[in-house]
mmCIF file of C-alpha atoms in Angstrom:
data_model
loop_
_atom_site.group_PDB
_atom_site.id
_atom_site.type_symbol
_atom_site.label_atom_id
_atom_site.label_comp_id
_atom_site.label_asym_id
_atom_site.label_seq_id
_atom_site.Cartn_x
_atom_site.Cartn_y
_atom_site.Cartn_z
ATOM 1 C CA MET A 641 21.915 -14.268 26.657
ATOM 2 C CA PHE A 642 23.733 -11.001 26.030
ATOM 3 C CA ALA A 643 25.956 -12.632 23.389
ATOM 4 C CA LEU A 644 22.842 -13.866 21.599
ATOM 5 C CA VAL A 645 20.987 -10.551 21.787
ATOM 6 C CA VAL A 646 23.950 -8.357 20.816
ATOM 7 C CA ARG A 647 24.122 -10.240 17.524
ATOM 8 C CA MET A 648 20.530 -9.258 16.851
ATOM 9 C CA VAL A 649 20.666 -5.721 18.308
ATOM 10 C CA PRO A 650 24.023 -4.159 17.398
ATOM 11 C CA ASP A 651 23.748 -1.293 19.904
ATOM 12 C CA ARG A 652 25.253 -2.712 23.128
ATOM 13 C CA ASP A 653 23.177 -0.426 25.377
ATOM 14 C CA GLN A 654 19.953 -1.488 23.706
ATOM 15 C CA ALA A 655 21.081 -5.125 23.847
ATOM 16 C CA SER A 656 21.629 -4.741 27.601
ATOM 17 C CA ASP A 657 18.150 -3.265 27.947
ATOM 18 C CA VAL A 658 16.675 -6.159 25.958
ATOM 19 C CA VAL A 659 18.394 -8.745 28.166
ATOM 20 C CA GLN A 660 17.209 -6.970 31.300
ATOM 21 C CA GLU A 661 13.664 -6.813 29.949
ATOM 22 C CA ALA A 662 13.867 -10.523 29.067
ATOM 23 C CA PHE A 663 14.755 -11.385 32.667
ATOM 24 C CA PHE A 664 11.919 -9.218 33.967
ATOM 25 C CA SER A 665 9.538 -10.932 31.568
ATOM 26 C CA ALA A 666 10.783 -14.373 32.599
ATOM 27 C CA TYR A 667 10.254 -13.506 36.259
ATOM 28 C CA ARG A 668 6.752 -12.198 35.620
ATOM 29 C CA ASN A 669 5.858 -15.317 33.615
ATOM 30 C CA LEU A 670 7.629 -17.913 35.730
ATOM 31 C CA ALA A 671 4.335 -19.692 36.346
ATOM 32 C CA SER A 672 3.961 -20.333 32.605
ATOM 33 C CA PHE A 673 7.260 -22.257 32.420
ATOM 34 C CA ARG A 674 6.281 -25.798 31.412
ATOM 35 C CA GLY A 675 9.544 -27.515 32.269
ATOM 36 C CA GLY A 676 12.377 -28.470 29.996
ATOM 37 C CA SER A 677 15.459 -26.390 29.438
ATOM 38 C CA VAL A 678 15.438 -23.102 31.333
ATOM 39 C CA ARG A 679 18.209 -21.861 29.074
ATOM 40 C CA SER A 680 16.224 -22.305 25.879
ATOM 41 C CA TRP A 681 13.133 -20.806 27.544
ATOM 42 C CA LEU A 682 15.127 -17.717 28.572
ATOM 43 C CA ASN A 683 16.795 -17.486 25.164
ATOM 44 C CA ARG A 684 13.400 -17.607 23.454
ATOM 45 C CA ILE A 685 12.143 -14.769 25.656
ATOM 46 C CA ALA A 686 15.304 -12.771 24.838
ATOM 47 C CA VAL A 687 14.932 -13.387 21.090
ATOM 48 C CA ASN A 688 11.294 -12.262 21.244
ATOM 49 C CA ALA A 689 12.300 -9.111 23.154
ATOM 50 C CA ALA A 690 15.013 -8.370 20.578
ATOM 51 C CA MET A 691 12.545 -8.849 17.735
ATOM 52 C CA ASP A 692 10.067 -6.553 19.499
ATOM 53 C CA LEU A 693 12.745 -3.871 19.694
ATOM 54 C CA GLN A 694 13.574 -4.275 16.005
ATOM 55 C CA ARG A 695 9.903 -3.974 15.047
ATOM 56 C CA ALA A 696 9.545 -0.866 17.205
ATOM 57 C CA ARG A 697 12.626 0.651 15.572
ATOM 58 C CA LYS A 698 11.095 0.110 12.126
ATOM 59 C CA ARG A 699 7.928 1.898 13.224
ATOM 60 C CA ARG A 700 9.958 4.814 14.655
ATOM 61 C CA PRO A 701 13.127 4.970 12.553
ATOM 62 C CA VAL A 702 14.075 8.498 13.619
ATOM 63 C CA GLY A 703 16.247 8.795 16.720
ATOM 64 C CA PRO A 704 14.540 10.345 19.751
ATOM 65 C CA TYR A 705 17.159 13.106 20.029
ATOM 66 C CA PRO A 706 18.327 14.168 16.558
ATOM 67 C CA GLU A 707 20.353 17.014 18.080
ATOM 68 C CA LEU A 708 22.604 14.375 19.641
ATOM 69 C CA GLU A 709 23.539 12.886 16.273
ATOM 70 C CA ASP A 710 26.491 15.278 16.275
ATOM 71 C CA ASP A 711 29.343 14.109 18.521
ATOM 72 C CA SER A 712 30.298 17.651 19.501
ATOM 73 C CA TRP A 713 28.142 17.463 22.644
ATOM 74 C CA GLN A 714 30.250 14.680 24.125
ATOM 75 C CA PRO A 715 33.030 15.427 26.606
ATOM 76 C CA PRO A 716 36.581 14.535 25.596
ATOM 77 C CA ALA A 717 37.446 10.859 25.929
ATOM 78 C CA GLY A 718 39.410 9.793 28.992
ATOM 79 C CA ASP A 719 42.303 7.379 29.463
ATOM 80 C CA GLU A 720 39.905 4.401 29.445
ATOM 81 C CA THR A 721 39.371 4.902 25.703
ATOM 82 C CA ASP A 722 43.082 5.019 24.858
ATOM 83 C CA PRO A 723 43.609 2.241 22.250
ATOM 84 C CA GLU A 724 47.060 1.348 23.560
ATOM 85 C CA ARG A 725 45.744 1.034 27.094
ATOM 86 C CA ILE A 726 42.871 -1.163 25.900
ATOM 87 C CA VAL A 727 45.200 -3.475 23.956
ATOM 88 C CA VAL A 728 47.690 -3.769 26.830
ATOM 89 C CA GLY A 729 44.837 -4.521 29.228
ATOM 90 C CA ALA A 730 43.489 -7.241 26.962
ATOM 91 C CA GLU A 731 46.947 -8.746 26.522
ATOM 92 C CA ARG A 732 47.504 -8.623 30.292
ATOM 93 C CA THR A 733 44.211 -10.461 30.827
ATOM 94 C CA ARG A 734 45.117 -13.138 28.254
ATOM 95 C CA ALA A 735 48.565 -13.660 29.802
ATOM 96 C CA LEU A 736 47.123 -13.913 33.305
ATOM 97 C CA GLU A 737 44.363 -16.320 32.241
ATOM 98 C CA ALA A 738 46.914 -18.531 30.480
ATOM 99 C CA ALA A 739 49.153 -18.512 33.552
ATOM 100 C CA LEU A 740 46.226 -19.303 35.858
ATOM 101 C CA ALA A 741 45.406 -22.257 33.624
ATOM 102 C CA GLY A 742 48.964 -23.485 34.228
ATOM 103 C CA ILE A 743 48.635 -23.926 37.996
ATOM 104 C CA THR A 744 46.731 -26.594 39.905
ATOM 105 C CA ASP A 745 42.992 -26.237 40.448
ATOM 106 C CA ASP A 746 43.500 -26.023 44.227
ATOM 107 C CA GLN A 747 46.057 -23.235 43.888
ATOM 108 C CA ARG A 748 43.913 -21.355 41.367
ATOM 109 C CA THR A 749 40.876 -21.572 43.620
ATOM 110 C CA ALA A 750 42.803 -20.293 46.641
ATOM 111 C CA ILE A 751 44.412 -17.441 44.695
ATOM 112 C CA VAL A 752 41.170 -16.329 43.079
ATOM 113 C CA LEU A 753 39.306 -16.415 46.390
ATOM 114 C CA PHE A 754 42.067 -14.483 48.170
ATOM 115 C CA ASP A 755 43.402 -12.029 45.583
ATOM 116 C CA VAL A 756 40.369 -11.476 43.378
ATOM 117 C CA GLU A 757 37.367 -12.031 45.650
ATOM 118 C CA GLY A 758 39.029 -10.704 48.823
ATOM 119 C CA TYR A 759 38.251 -13.553 51.225
ATOM 120 C CA ASP A 760 40.623 -14.047 54.160
ATOM 121 C CA TYR A 761 42.526 -17.264 54.856
ATOM 122 C CA GLY A 762 40.007 -18.522 57.420
ATOM 123 C CA GLU A 763 37.038 -18.017 55.103
ATOM 124 C CA ILE A 764 38.849 -19.803 52.284
ATOM 125 C CA ALA A 765 39.724 -22.695 54.593
ATOM 126 C CA THR A 766 36.073 -23.025 55.579
ATOM 127 C CA MET A 767 34.819 -22.794 51.982
ATOM 128 C CA THR A 768 37.311 -25.314 50.610
ATOM 129 C CA GLY A 769 37.277 -27.665 53.607
ATOM 130 C CA VAL A 770 41.045 -27.616 54.192
ATOM 131 C CA SER A 771 43.251 -26.338 57.006
ATOM 132 C CA LEU A 772 44.454 -22.756 57.289
ATOM 133 C CA GLY A 773 48.033 -23.852 56.637
ATOM 134 C CA THR A 774 46.997 -25.624 53.450
ATOM 135 C CA VAL A 775 45.298 -22.462 52.176
ATOM 136 C CA LYS A 776 48.413 -20.381 52.883
ATOM 137 C CA SER A 777 50.603 -22.998 51.215
ATOM 138 C CA ARG A 778 48.412 -23.175 48.109
ATOM 139 C CA ILE A 779 48.398 -19.395 47.731
ATOM 140 C CA HIS A 780 52.180 -19.180 48.216
ATOM 141 C CA ARG A 781 53.010 -22.026 45.819
ATOM 142 C CA GLY A 782 50.483 -20.809 43.276
ATOM 143 C CA ARG A 783 51.971 -17.300 43.317
ATOM 144 C CA LEU A 784 55.479 -18.707 42.859
ATOM 145 C CA THR A 785 54.311 -20.750 39.880
ATOM 146 C CA LEU A 786 52.462 -17.756 38.427
ATOM 147 C CA ARG A 787 55.572 -15.607 38.791
ATOM 148 C CA HIS A 788 57.594 -18.244 36.952
ATOM 149 C CA LEU A 789 54.964 -18.592 34.194
ATOM 150 C CA LEU A 790 54.712 -14.816 33.741
ATOM 151 C CA GLU A 791 58.399 -13.893 34.044
ATOM 152 C CA ASP A 792 58.785 -13.309 30.301
ATOM 153 C CA ARG A 793 55.614 -11.143 30.236
ATOM 154 C CA MET A 794 56.300 -8.919 33.271
ATOM 155 C CA GLU A 795 56.411 -5.756 31.115
ATOM 156 C CA LEU A 796 52.627 -6.068 30.872
ATOM 157 C CA PHE A 797 52.267 -5.751 34.632
ATOM 158 C CA ARG A 798 54.602 -2.791 35.254
ATOM 159 C CA GLY A 799 53.480 0.804 35.122
#
């Protein structure tokens, strides 16, 4: 829904507010849902909320805080806004996603549950319905394969 709304409301913060309001509206009006596709019903509510915001903006075109139009009030940007850091982070994510796509589904599931989600071996074994040894083996083999797939891109993961 956010991807749809952000195309209609270019300000990402306002788009987030519109999506949140759409979900609140959907919850309040759940009884009026007549069946069919929930996705299209939610998208319609989001589009209506975005259009409401646009109409309200036309009625009140002036910003609520004109004194904030000047950027001098903002604190200096931190490291998270460094363009090089942003690009390296995006490239790191692309490389990792491509490498994860190159391992088996079982290995990927085990690695994501362990390294990303933080589940322990026993919990993963229970969730996936395999033995503890199988979970450990999948994580180990998956990591070895990932290391091999990423060996020419390791500069992205250092420092």
